[in-house]
Every structure is written in structure tokens, then in C-alpha cells.
Coordinates of C-alpha atoms in Angstrom, one line a residue:
Chain A
X1 CA -120.0 48.6 114.3
X2 CA -122.7 48.6 111.8
X3 CA -126.1 47.0 112.6
X4 CA -126.4 43.3 112.2
X5 CA -128.8 43.8 109.1
X6 CA -126.0 45.4 107.2
X7 CA -123.4 43.1 108.4
X8 CA -125.3 40.0 107.4
X9 CA -126.8 41.4 104.2
X10 CA -126.7 39.0 101.1
X11 CA -125.5 36.0 103.0
X12 CA -126.5 32.9 101.1
X13 CA -124.3 30.2 102.6
X14 CA -122.8 29.3 106.0
X15 CA -119.6 27.4 106.8
X16 CA -119.8 25.8 110.3
X17 CA -116.7 24.9 112.3
X18 CA -117.4 21.7 114.3
X19 CA -115.3 21.3 117.3
X20 CA -116.0 24.2 119.8
X21 CA -119.1 25.3 117.8
X22 CA -121.2 22.2 117.6
X23 CA -119.6 20.2 120.3
X24 CA -116.6 19.9 122.7
X25 CA -114.7 16.7 121.9
X26 CA -113.4 14.5 124.7
X27 CA -113.7 11.2 126.3
X28 CA -116.9 9.3 125.8
X29 CA -117.6 11.2 122.5
X30 CA -117.6 14.6 124.0
X31 CA -120.7 16.9 124.6
X32 CA -123.0 18.9 122.4
X33 CA -122.8 22.7 123.0
X34 CA -126.1 23.8 124.3
X35 CA -128.5 24.9 121.6
X36 CA -126.3 23.8 118.7
X37 CA -128.3 20.6 117.7
X38 CA -131.4 22.6 117.3
X39 CA -129.4 25.6 115.5
X40 CA -128.0 23.3 112.9
X41 CA -131.6 21.9 112.2
X42 CA -133.0 25.4 111.9
X43 CA -130.2 26.4 109.5
X44 CA -130.8 23.3 107.4
X45 CA -134.6 24.0 107.2
X46 CA -133.8 27.6 106.1
X47 CA -132.9 28.7 102.5
X48 CA -129.3 29.1 103.5
X49 CA -126.8 26.6 102.1
X50 CA -124.9 24.9 104.9
X51 CA -121.4 23.2 104.9
X52 CA -119.3 21.9 107.7
X53 CA -115.6 23.0 107.6
X54 CA -113.4 21.4 110.1
X55 CA -109.7 20.8 110.9
X56 CA -110.5 17.6 112.8
X57 CA -107.7 15.2 111.9
X58 CA -107.9 12.7 114.7
X59 CA -111.1 11.1 113.3
X60 CA -112.2 10.0 109.8
X61 CA -115.1 11.9 108.6
X62 CA -117.2 8.7 108.9
X63 CA -116.2 8.5 112.6
X64 CA -116.7 12.2 113.3
X65 CA -120.2 12.2 111.7
X66 CA -121.0 9.1 113.7
X67 CA -120.1 11.0 116.9
X68 CA -122.2 14.0 116.0
X69 CA -125.2 12.0 114.8
X70 CA -125.1 10.2 118.2
X71 CA -125.2 13.7 119.9
X72 CA -128.4 14.4 117.9
X73 CA -126.9 16.4 115.0
X74 CA -128.4 16.3 111.4
X75 CA -125.1 15.8 109.5
X76 CA -123.8 13.4 106.8
X77 CA -120.3 12.6 105.6
X78 CA -120.8 14.3 102.3
X79 CA -121.5 17.6 104.0
X80 CA -118.1 17.8 105.6
X81 CA -114.9 19.4 104.3
X82 CA -112.0 18.0 106.2
X83 CA -108.2 18.0 105.8
X84 CA -107.5 14.4 105.3
X85 CA -109.4 13.9 102.1
X86 CA -108.0 17.2 100.8
X87 CA -104.6 16.0 101.5
X88 CA -105.3 12.7 99.7
X89 CA -106.1 14.6 96.6
X90 CA -102.9 16.7 96.9
X91 CA -100.9 13.5 97.4
X92 CA -102.3 11.9 94.2
X93 CA -102.0 15.1 92.1
X94 CA -98.3 15.5 93.0
X95 CA -97.2 11.7 93.1
X96 CA -96.4 12.1 96.8
X97 CA -96.1 8.8 99.0
X98 CA -96.4 9.8 102.5
X99 CA -94.9 8.7 105.8
X100 CA -97.9 9.3 108.1
X101 CA -97.7 10.7 111.6
X102 CA -101.3 10.8 112.3
X103 CA -103.9 9.5 114.7
X104 CA -105.1 5.9 114.1
X105 CA -108.7 7.2 113.9
X106 CA -108.0 9.0 110.6
X107 CA -105.8 6.4 109.0
X108 CA -108.7 4.8 107.0
X109 CA -109.0 8.1 105.0
X110 CA -105.5 7.2 103.5
X111 CA -106.4 3.6 102.6
X112 CA -106.0 4.0 98.8
X113 CA -102.7 6.0 99.1
X114 CA -99.3 4.5 98.1
X115 CA -97.1 4.7 101.1
X116 CA -94.1 2.7 99.8
X117 CA -90.7 4.3 99.7
X118 CA -92.0 7.6 101.3
X119 CA -91.1 11.0 99.7
X120 CA -92.9 13.2 102.0
X121 CA -94.3 13.3 105.6
X122 CA -97.9 14.0 106.5
X123 CA -98.5 15.2 110.0
X124 CA -101.9 15.7 111.8
X125 CA -103.2 15.8 115.3
X126 CA -101.8 12.5 116.4
X127 CA -102.6 13.0 120.2
X128 CA -100.8 10.2 122.0
X129 CA -99.3 9.3 118.8
X130 CA -96.9 12.2 119.1
X131 CA -94.3 10.0 121.0
X132 CA -90.6 10.9 120.7
X133 CA -90.0 7.8 118.7
X134 CA -92.7 8.7 116.1
X135 CA -91.6 12.3 115.9
X136 CA -88.0 11.3 115.4
X137 CA -88.9 8.9 112.8
X138 CA -90.8 11.6 110.8
X139 CA -87.8 13.8 111.4
X140 CA -85.4 11.2 110.0
X141 CA -87.6 10.5 106.9
X142 CA -87.5 14.3 106.2
X143 CA -83.7 14.6 106.8
X144 CA -83.2 11.8 104.2
X145 CA -85.1 13.4 101.5
X146 CA -83.3 15.6 98.9
X147 CA -86.4 17.8 98.7
X148 CA -88.2 17.3 101.9
X149 CA -92.0 17.9 101.8
X150 CA -93.9 18.3 105.1
X151 CA -97.7 18.6 104.8
X152 CA -99.5 19.5 108.1
X153 CA -103.3 18.9 108.5
X154 CA -104.0 22.3 110.0
X155 CA -101.7 24.3 112.2
X156 CA -103.9 24.7 115.3
X157 CA -102.1 25.7 118.6
X158 CA -104.5 23.9 120.9
X159 CA -108.1 22.9 121.4
X160 CA -110.5 22.3 124.2
X161 CA -111.5 18.8 125.3
X162 CA -114.0 18.3 128.0
X163 CA -110.9 17.5 130.2
X164 CA -109.0 20.7 129.3
X165 CA -106.9 22.4 126.8
X166 CA -104.9 20.0 124.6
X167 CA -101.9 20.6 122.3
X168 CA -102.9 20.6 118.7
X169 CA -100.7 19.7 115.5
X170 CA -99.3 23.2 115.1
X171 CA -96.7 22.9 117.8
X172 CA -95.4 19.6 116.3
X173 CA -95.3 21.1 112.9
X174 CA -93.3 23.8 114.2
X175 CA -90.9 21.4 115.8
X176 CA -90.2 19.5 112.6
X177 CA -90.0 22.8 110.6
X178 CA -87.3 24.0 113.1
X179 CA -85.4 20.7 113.4
X180 CA -85.3 20.2 109.5
X181 CA -85.0 23.8 108.5
X182 CA -88.0 23.6 106.3
X183 CA -91.5 25.2 106.1
X184 CA -94.6 23.0 106.1
X185 CA -97.5 23.2 103.7
X186 CA -100.7 23.6 105.7
X187 CA -103.9 21.8 104.5
X188 CA -107.0 23.0 106.3
X189 CA -108.0 26.3 107.8
X190 CA -106.8 29.0 107.5
X191 CA -105.6 28.0 104.0
X192 CA -107.6 29.8 101.3
X193 CA -107.7 26.8 99.1
X194 CA -109.4 24.8 101.9
X195 CA -112.1 27.5 102.4
X196 CA -112.5 27.7 98.6
X197 CA -113.1 23.9 98.3
X198 CA -115.8 24.1 101.0
X199 CA -117.5 27.0 99.2
X200 CA -117.3 25.1 95.8
X201 CA -119.1 22.2 97.3
X202 CA -122.1 24.3 98.0
X203 CA -121.9 26.7 95.0
X204 CA -121.6 29.8 97.0
X205 CA -119.3 32.8 96.3
X206 CA -117.1 33.9 99.1
X207 CA -118.8 37.3 99.4
X208 CA -122.1 35.6 99.9
X209 CA -120.8 33.3 102.6
X210 CA -120.2 33.5 106.3
X211 CA -117.9 31.4 108.6
X212 CA -118.8 30.6 112.2
X213 CA -116.1 29.5 114.4
X214 CA -114.5 29.7 117.8
X215 CA -110.8 30.2 116.5
X216 CA -110.0 33.9 115.8
X217 CA -107.1 33.1 113.5
X218 CA -108.0 29.7 111.8
X219 CA -111.7 30.4 111.4
X220 CA -112.2 34.1 111.4
X221 CA -109.0 35.3 110.0
X222 CA -108.7 32.7 107.4
X223 CA -112.4 33.1 106.2
X224 CA -111.9 36.9 106.0
X225 CA -108.7 36.6 103.9
X226 CA -110.5 34.4 101.6
X227 CA -113.2 37.2 101.0
X228 CA -115.8 35.8 103.4
X229 CA -117.4 37.2 106.5
X230 CA -116.9 35.6 109.8
X231 CA -118.5 35.3 113.2
X232 CA -116.7 34.2 116.4
X233 CA -118.6 32.3 119.0
X234 CA -117.8 32.4 122.7
X235 CA -118.0 28.6 123.0
X236 CA -115.2 26.0 122.6
X237 CA -111.8 27.4 122.8
X238 CA -113.3 30.7 124.0
X239 CA -115.7 29.4 126.5
X240 CA -115.6 31.1 129.8
X241 CA -113.2 28.6 131.4
X242 CA -110.9 29.0 128.5
X243 CA -111.2 32.7 128.2
X244 CA -109.7 33.4 131.7
X245 CA -106.6 31.5 130.6
X246 CA -106.7 33.0 127.2
X247 CA -106.8 36.4 128.6
X248 CA -103.6 36.0 130.4
X249 CA -101.6 34.2 127.8
X250 CA -101.8 33.0 124.2
X251 CA -103.2 34.9 121.4
X252 CA -104.0 37.8 123.6
X253 CA -100.6 38.4 124.9
X254 CA -99.7 41.4 122.7
X255 CA -102.7 43.1 123.6
X256 CA -102.6 42.4 127.3
X257 CA -99.0 43.6 127.5
X258 CA -100.0 46.9 126.0
X259 CA -102.6 47.5 128.7
X260 CA -101.5 49.3 131.8
X261 CA -104.1 47.2 133.8
X262 CA -104.3 43.8 132.3
X263 CA -107.6 42.2 133.3
X264 CA -109.4 38.9 132.6
X265 CA -111.8 39.6 129.9
X266 CA -114.3 37.7 127.7
X267 CA -113.0 35.7 124.8
X268 CA -110.5 36.8 122.2
X269 CA -112.3 39.9 121.0
X270 CA -109.3 42.1 121.2
X271 CA -106.8 40.1 118.9
X272 CA -104.2 42.6 117.6
X273 CA -104.8 41.7 114.0
X274 CA -107.9 40.0 113.4
X275 CA -111.5 41.4 114.0
X276 CA -114.5 39.3 113.4
X277 CA -117.6 40.7 111.7
X278 CA -119.5 39.9 114.8
X279 CA -119.2 38.1 118.1
X280 CA -121.9 35.9 119.5
X281 CA -122.4 33.8 122.6
X282 CA -122.9 30.6 120.7
X283 CA -124.2 29.0 117.5
X284 CA -127.8 29.3 118.5
X285 CA -127.4 33.1 118.8
X286 CA -125.6 33.2 115.4
X287 CA -128.4 31.3 113.8
X288 CA -131.1 33.6 115.4
X289 CA -129.2 36.6 113.9
X290 CA -128.8 35.0 110.4
X291 CA -132.3 33.8 110.1
X292 CA -133.6 37.2 111.4
X293 CA -131.6 39.3 108.9
X294 CA -131.5 36.9 106.0
X295 CA -132.7 38.5 102.6
X296 CA -136.2 37.4 102.4
Chain B
X1 CA -58.1 33.3 104.9
X2 CA -55.1 34.4 107.0
X3 CA -52.5 31.9 108.0
X4 CA -53.1 29.8 111.0
X5 CA -50.4 31.5 113.0
X6 CA -52.3 34.8 112.7
X7 CA -55.8 33.2 113.3
X8 CA -54.6 31.4 116.6
X9 CA -52.3 34.2 117.8
X10 CA -52.7 35.1 121.5
X11 CA -54.9 32.2 122.4
X12 CA -54.7 31.3 126.1
X13 CA -57.8 29.3 126.7
X14 CA -59.8 26.6 125.0
X15 CA -63.5 25.7 125.4
X16 CA -64.4 22.2 124.2
X17 CA -67.7 21.0 123.1
X18 CA -68.2 17.4 124.3
X19 CA -70.7 15.6 122.0
X20 CA -69.6 15.4 118.5
X21 CA -66.0 16.6 119.5
X22 CA -64.9 14.2 122.2
X23 CA -67.4 11.4 121.6
X24 CA -70.6 10.4 119.8
X25 CA -73.3 9.5 122.4
X26 CA -75.4 6.5 122.0
X27 CA -76.4 3.1 123.4
X28 CA -73.7 1.4 125.5
X29 CA -72.1 4.8 126.5
X30 CA -71.3 5.9 122.9
X31 CA -67.9 6.0 121.2
X32 CA -64.8 8.1 121.5
X33 CA -64.0 10.0 118.3
X34 CA -60.6 8.8 117.0
X35 CA -57.7 10.8 118.4
X36 CA -59.8 12.8 120.9
X37 CA -58.7 11.1 124.1
X38 CA -55.0 11.8 123.3
X39 CA -55.9 15.4 122.1
X40 CA -57.5 16.3 125.3
X41 CA -54.5 14.9 127.2
X42 CA -52.1 16.9 125.3
X43 CA -54.2 20.0 125.7
X44 CA -54.2 19.5 129.5
X45 CA -50.3 19.0 129.5
X46 CA -50.0 22.3 127.6
X47 CA -49.9 25.8 129.1
X48 CA -53.4 26.4 127.6
X49 CA -56.4 26.6 130.1
X50 CA -59.2 24.1 129.1
X51 CA -62.8 24.0 129.9
X52 CA -65.5 21.7 128.7
X53 CA -68.6 23.6 127.5
X54 CA -71.6 21.4 126.7
X55 CA -75.3 21.6 126.2
X56 CA -75.7 18.0 127.4
X57 CA -79.1 17.9 129.2
X58 CA -79.9 14.3 129.3
X59 CA -77.3 13.4 131.8
X60 CA -76.0 15.0 135.0
X61 CA -72.4 16.2 134.9
X62 CA -71.5 13.3 137.2
X63 CA -73.0 10.8 134.8
X64 CA -71.5 12.5 131.8
X65 CA -68.1 12.6 133.2
X66 CA -68.4 9.0 134.3
X67 CA -69.1 8.0 130.7
X68 CA -66.2 10.0 129.4
X69 CA -63.8 8.6 132.0
X70 CA -64.7 5.1 130.9
X71 CA -63.9 6.0 127.4
X72 CA -60.4 7.2 128.6
X73 CA -60.8 10.9 128.8
X74 CA -59.1 12.9 131.5
X75 CA -62.0 15.0 132.7
X76 CA -63.7 15.9 136.1
X77 CA -67.1 17.2 137.0
X78 CA -65.6 20.5 138.1
X79 CA -64.3 21.2 134.6
X80 CA -67.6 21.1 132.9
X81 CA -69.9 24.0 132.2
X82 CA -73.4 22.5 131.6
X83 CA -77.0 24.1 131.3
X84 CA -78.6 22.3 134.2
X85 CA -76.5 23.7 137.0
X86 CA -76.6 27.2 135.3
X87 CA -80.4 26.9 135.3
X88 CA -80.5 26.0 139.0
X89 CA -78.7 29.2 139.7
X90 CA -81.2 31.2 137.7
X91 CA -84.2 29.5 139.4
X92 CA -82.8 30.3 142.8
X93 CA -81.9 33.9 142.0
X94 CA -85.4 34.6 140.5
X95 CA -87.5 32.6 143.0
X96 CA -88.7 30.3 140.2
X97 CA -90.2 26.8 141.1
X98 CA -90.2 24.7 138.0
X99 CA -92.3 22.1 136.5
X100 CA -89.6 19.9 134.9
X101 CA -89.8 18.3 131.4
X102 CA -86.4 16.7 131.5
X103 CA -84.6 13.3 131.1
X104 CA -84.4 11.3 134.2
X105 CA -80.7 11.2 134.0
X106 CA -80.3 14.8 134.7
X107 CA -83.0 15.1 137.4
X108 CA -80.4 14.8 140.2
X109 CA -79.1 18.2 139.3
X110 CA -82.4 19.7 140.5
X111 CA -82.4 17.9 143.8
X112 CA -82.3 21.0 146.0
X113 CA -84.8 23.0 143.9
X114 CA -88.3 23.8 145.3
X115 CA -90.8 22.3 142.9
X116 CA -94.0 23.0 144.8
X117 CA -96.7 25.0 143.0
X118 CA -94.7 25.6 139.9
X119 CA -94.5 29.1 138.4
X120 CA -92.3 28.2 135.4
X121 CA -91.4 25.2 133.1
X122 CA -88.0 23.9 132.5
X123 CA -87.5 21.9 129.3
X124 CA -84.4 19.9 128.4
X125 CA -83.6 17.1 125.9
X126 CA -86.0 14.6 127.4
X127 CA -85.6 12.0 124.7
X128 CA -88.4 9.4 125.2
X129 CA -89.7 11.7 127.9
X130 CA -91.1 13.8 125.2
X131 CA -94.4 12.0 125.3
X132 CA -97.6 13.8 124.2
X133 CA -98.8 13.5 127.8
X134 CA -95.6 15.2 129.2
X135 CA -95.7 17.9 126.5
X136 CA -99.4 18.6 127.2
X137 CA -98.8 18.9 130.9
X138 CA -96.0 21.3 130.4
X139 CA -98.3 23.3 128.0
X140 CA -101.0 23.3 130.6
X141 CA -98.9 24.5 133.4
X142 CA -97.7 27.4 131.2
X143 CA -101.2 28.3 130.1
X144 CA -102.3 28.5 133.7
X145 CA -99.6 31.0 134.5
X146 CA -100.3 34.7 134.5
X147 CA -96.8 35.4 133.5
X148 CA -95.6 32.1 131.9
X149 CA -91.8 31.5 131.8
X150 CA -90.3 28.8 129.9
X151 CA -86.7 28.0 130.2
X152 CA -85.0 25.7 127.7
X153 CA -81.7 24.0 128.3
X154 CA -80.2 24.7 124.9
X155 CA -82.1 24.9 121.6
X156 CA -80.4 22.4 119.4
X157 CA -82.2 21.1 116.4
X158 CA -80.7 17.7 116.4
X159 CA -77.7 15.6 117.4
X160 CA -76.0 12.5 116.2
X161 CA -76.1 9.3 118.2
X162 CA -74.3 6.2 117.1
X163 CA -77.6 4.9 115.7
X164 CA -78.4 8.1 113.7
X165 CA -79.7 11.8 113.9
X166 CA -81.9 12.5 116.9
X167 CA -84.4 15.4 117.5
X168 CA -82.9 17.7 120.2
X169 CA -84.8 20.0 122.6
X170 CA -85.1 23.0 120.2
X171 CA -88.1 21.6 118.2
X172 CA -89.9 20.9 121.4
X173 CA -89.1 24.3 122.7
X174 CA -90.5 25.8 119.5
X175 CA -93.7 23.7 119.9
X176 CA -94.4 25.2 123.4
X177 CA -93.5 28.6 122.3
X178 CA -96.0 28.4 119.4
X179 CA -98.8 26.8 121.3
X180 CA -98.6 29.2 124.3
X181 CA -97.7 32.3 122.2
X182 CA -94.6 33.0 124.4
X183 CA -90.8 33.1 123.9
X184 CA -88.5 30.7 125.8
X185 CA -85.3 31.8 127.6
X186 CA -82.4 29.7 126.5
X187 CA -79.7 28.5 129.0
X188 CA -76.7 26.9 127.3
X189 CA -74.9 27.6 124.0
X190 CA -75.4 29.9 122.0
X191 CA -76.4 32.2 124.9
X192 CA -73.5 34.7 125.7
X193 CA -74.0 34.5 129.4
X194 CA -73.3 30.7 129.2
X195 CA -70.0 31.1 127.3
X196 CA -69.0 33.9 129.7
X197 CA -69.6 31.7 132.7
X198 CA -67.3 29.1 131.1
X199 CA -64.7 31.7 130.5
X200 CA -65.0 33.1 134.1
X201 CA -64.3 29.6 135.5
X202 CA -60.8 29.5 133.8
X203 CA -60.1 33.2 134.2
X204 CA -59.7 33.8 130.3
X205 CA -60.9 36.8 128.4
X206 CA -63.1 36.1 125.4
X207 CA -60.5 37.6 122.9
X208 CA -57.9 35.1 124.3
X209 CA -60.2 32.2 124.0
X210 CA -61.1 29.6 121.2
X211 CA -64.2 27.4 121.0
X212 CA -63.9 24.0 119.4
X213 CA -67.3 22.5 118.3
X214 CA -69.3 20.7 115.6
X215 CA -72.2 23.0 115.5
X216 CA -71.9 26.0 113.3
X217 CA -74.7 28.0 115.1
X218 CA -74.6 26.9 118.8
X219 CA -70.8 26.5 119.1
X220 CA -69.1 28.7 116.4
X221 CA -71.8 31.5 116.0
X222 CA -72.4 31.7 119.7
X223 CA -68.7 31.9 120.7
X224 CA -68.0 34.5 118.0
X225 CA -70.9 36.7 119.1
X226 CA -69.3 36.5 122.5
X227 CA -66.0 37.8 121.2
X228 CA -64.1 34.5 121.1
X229 CA -62.7 32.7 118.1
X230 CA -64.1 29.4 117.0
X231 CA -63.0 26.3 115.1
X232 CA -65.4 23.9 113.6
X233 CA -64.7 20.1 113.6
X234 CA -65.9 17.8 110.9
X235 CA -66.8 15.1 113.4
X236 CA -70.1 14.6 115.2
X237 CA -73.0 16.5 113.7
X238 CA -70.9 17.1 110.6
X239 CA -69.1 13.7 110.2
X240 CA -69.1 12.3 106.6
X241 CA -72.3 10.3 107.2
X242 CA -74.3 13.4 108.5
X243 CA -72.6 15.7 106.0
X244 CA -74.4 14.1 103.1
X245 CA -77.8 14.6 104.8
X246 CA -76.9 18.1 105.9
X247 CA -75.9 19.1 102.4
X248 CA -79.4 18.4 101.1
X249 CA -81.4 19.8 104.0
X250 CA -81.0 21.7 107.2
X251 CA -78.7 24.5 107.9
X252 CA -77.4 24.3 104.3
X253 CA -80.7 24.7 102.6
X254 CA -80.5 28.4 101.9
X255 CA -77.0 27.9 100.4
X256 CA -78.0 25.0 98.5
X257 CA -81.0 26.6 96.9
X258 CA -78.9 29.3 95.6
X259 CA -76.7 27.0 93.7
X260 CA -77.5 26.0 90.2
X261 CA -76.0 22.5 90.7
X262 CA -76.6 21.5 94.3
X263 CA -74.0 18.8 95.2
X264 CA -73.2 16.9 98.4
X265 CA -70.3 18.6 100.0
X266 CA -68.3 18.4 103.2
X267 CA -69.7 19.6 106.4
X268 CA -71.5 23.0 107.0
X269 CA -68.7 25.2 105.9
X270 CA -71.0 27.3 103.7
X271 CA -73.5 28.5 106.3
X272 CA -75.1 31.7 104.9
X273 CA -74.4 33.7 108.1
X274 CA -71.7 32.1 110.2
X275 CA -68.1 31.5 109.2
X276 CA -65.7 29.7 111.5
X277 CA -62.2 31.0 112.1
X278 CA -61.0 27.7 110.9
X279 CA -62.2 24.3 109.8
X280 CA -60.5 21.0 111.0
X281 CA -61.1 17.4 110.5
X282 CA -61.2 16.7 114.1
X283 CA -60.1 17.7 117.7
X284 CA -56.7 16.1 117.2
X285 CA -56.0 18.4 114.1
X286 CA -57.3 21.3 116.1
X287 CA -55.0 20.6 119.0
X288 CA -52.1 20.1 116.6
X289 CA -52.6 23.5 115.2
X290 CA -53.1 25.2 118.6
X291 CA -50.0 23.7 120.1
X292 CA -48.0 24.4 117.0
X293 CA -49.1 28.1 116.9
X294 CA -49.3 28.7 120.6
X295 CA -47.4 31.8 121.8
X296 CA -44.2 30.5 123.4

């Protein structure tokens, strides 16, 4: 692999994933990842443009930013690209009136959306809200539509809370797709439109930008498909605890099964299709490298 | 299409789906489909062998048979091929100890199964039991296994209760497959092993047998792949009320989209890949035809 100087050459803007990079969510507000508060502060003091790009769909941006500020992060609502506001824009543009299957925490983002006589379903990480009754209601709404539209805020498989791995919205999206015989529209990473809107907000071209995330598919693969570079951190989804599990199942399965001696190994650096432009232990190391190799 | 006499020639055994053919399940025990009680009685008085072949996984066979007997059907536990007992046999043969995500009603079928220290997950139509917490627990069990095994009792997309369409186990199976990056093993229709075990129980060869069901994929397609013939009834999943919905979504989507003037139309008789050996209004008509054209 080329030297870091070459790999990071010409970077002017940085997109930061939030969950798993800045902090691990969970009960009591979650916990900041060691070194990340200071790393964000250093980035913001540097000449690099910074934007936060998250698939968080359990909390409104206001609530999310509140949690992060309490953990010590320098972050404001206007700096965050998130799926719920992006979805609201799509709903308005296309005259769609959603039936919502979402977490109560994000409902306020939809306050000015017409929800009478629904002609689509919007699904997000509803957590405990993914009851059978709520899923069945969303299913019935879709089945009653002549042209069923299902919009999913992200399609993550799982995420890590302080208490362990948690099912994300992706599986529930797949459940509705299968039951209704339809395909969902995904708003959020890895959708190129979503990355582009984050880049537009900071006026940086894709080839001048780098994404830092813990998800090899949603963050790294998505950003690269959009023409950006991407670093994967070994925190969050791929922290040591998670790595052991991931090594034996999940994204790594195809790789593992092709090995004669499957072994527990760090992170997800052997994904069969996606290869990051670099792997770092955490955001602090990523920022060290970026500031060190930034064009002066 | 050939005359009925030709299509039904040489039939010696009949496999009957239960839900949607004998009765529509629902609150208060559900309701018999008009003519079905008498049709089953006539079949049993005929020289044809009869077996019930169901993907019912919310109720034990004992409970299911009790419901049907109260509706007037001549049926006993020993005449029913169902996924739960077939799964128990697989678990024993392979030394698998399941974590169960199933409906309370079917739990008694697993009474003599070792469930300590689970090394697989068994999922069935759990209905309200498909809470986020229960799904997440099943997900976590799978993620902790080195060789995760997920067994699904059927993979139905939805079924019809007296109160409307209900999500079946298939979507939830897809959710776990996606989240864990694995593929489930399906026990029940349309699995060929499952049809074969039903045929073995009545000593009838596949080419001498006919399946009668309301599901074009699970019943008709599955039986045909197994070398049987199959009739689709226009009751249950494809009763008039459901047909209108199905015509605009679901299994019929591919067909509908290829039409310049999509229109509501009966049943699912235009599935892009599966074609039944005959379509009948209900079980009573199927039995009329079978008895009329039976080899004397």
C-alpha cells in the first residue's frame, strides 16, 4: 500500500461518522471513544473542512447533538447530515405522505410533514418500536397501495451499543421488502446522493474529501463509490470485542470460509469486496495522520 | 390446457394445505371455508389417500387439530405433516440445541428437546412474539456462534386471518439472514424433503400425488418441484378480498408491470414462474373434479 503521504494527498474536507467513531451509543447517553473529543477539536482548529455524516435515525439531530455536547464534543446541529431531514426533503418534493415506523426520538424531524391518508411507508431504526403490531401495520399500508413506496433511513445490519450488538433497520427493511415483494429506497449511507449532500454542505469535491467510519460497507464502500477516499477505524462496530464476533460470522463469512484455517483476526480488513484507503485504530490516529500529511 | 381427465389421471393420493384451504385462521378459532368440511369428508370416504400438509407453526398439531375438529373437520393429529415435529427430528439427528423464537402455542412440540447452551436458532411464526427484544436476542445468539445455524419453519411472506393479511415468518427469517450474513435452512413447504415426508406417510409416489393449496409458491411450486401435480384454490390467501390487493402488489408485481393496462384480476394465476396444473374456486370444486376423474 502506498505511503500515507500519497494516500492522503490533496484532502481538503473530512466526513466523520458519529456512532462508533465519536462515541458508542447506549443507555445513559453512551460513552465517548477515547481520544475522539480532542480529535474533533483538533480537526476543527485545522484548515480542513469538517462535516458529520450519520445514519443515526433513533434521535433527532437536536437530541443527538445534545448527547454529544454533553460528552464534550464541539458539534452543532447545522454541521450534521442525517437521513431524517434528507427524507423530509424527498417526501415534500414527491408529494409523499408517510406512514412512519420510526423511533419516538426522531419523530420531531417530521413535524411539518403531512401524514394524512398515507401513500408511502418510512422506516427507520425504531428499536423497541419494531413490534409485530407496528411491522404488520406498515406491511398492511404497503399492501393496500397501488404503487407501494418504502423509504428506509439507512440499511445497517447492526450497531454496537455499550450493552452489545443491536439489530439495525436493515433487517426490518428486508423483512418488508420480502413480504411485499418490493424494493426499498435507502436514504442515508451508502447512498451516493447522501454523501453528495454532505459534501455540498461544506463545498468540497469528492476527490478532495475523505470519510472516516467504522462500517466497511456503509461508510467505506459508500464513500469510495462516490469518488471519495475512506479510512476505517477499529472502534465501534469493529472494536476488539466486536471483532472476535465479526471474524466468525457476518461480513467476513465469505472470506473466512475460503481460509483453510479460519482464525479470529482484527476488524473487518479482509472484506471480500471493499478495501479502505487505510485502517487506523481510532479517530485520534486518523486525525494525527491527516494533520501530519495535510498539504501545507 | 389439457382436459381435467388427463390432468388428474393416475392420482392416488392428495395432500391438503390447511390454512386458506380448510379454514381461515383468526380470533375465536377462525372460520371454515364454505364446502370444505364436507369436501374433506368426501375425500376420506373415497379410495384416495389423504394427508394434511401445513406450514402452521403457531399451534401444536394437537391444538390445530382441536380447532379444526371444533369446526367440524374429520382430522386427527397423526394425519398432519407439520414443520415443528420435522424440525425436532432434525435437531436430534444433528445434535442441535435450539434457542427458540416461536409462538407459545407450538412450544409443547419441543418439550423433549435439549435447549441448554444453544448452538442454533429456530424461528417460526411467532406473531406478537416477534418483538424487537426477542429478535435481537436471536440475532445475538447467532452472532456468538462460530458456525451459526438458523432453521426457519416455513418462509411464508404473509397469510390471511379473518381480520386481514398478517406478516408470516419469512420476513423475519430474511431479517436475521441479512443482519447475520447467513442463509437459513427452511423446514416446511416448499422444501422437497418436507413434501416427501408427507408422501411417505401415506405410501404414495410423487407422480401419483396432487397437492391442493392457496399459495402459488409454497404449495404449487414446491409440490411440482417435487414431482407432484398441484391445484391452486381461490380461497385463503387468494380469496376475492385478497386478490385485489395481490393484483396490485406482491407476487404479481412482475406480471403487472409488464402490462400496459394493469387491472385487478382474480387470484395469482399469472405468476411469472409457477403455473398450477389447475385452478379451482375452492376445495369443494377440487374434490368434485378429483372424484369425477379418479381412475375407477
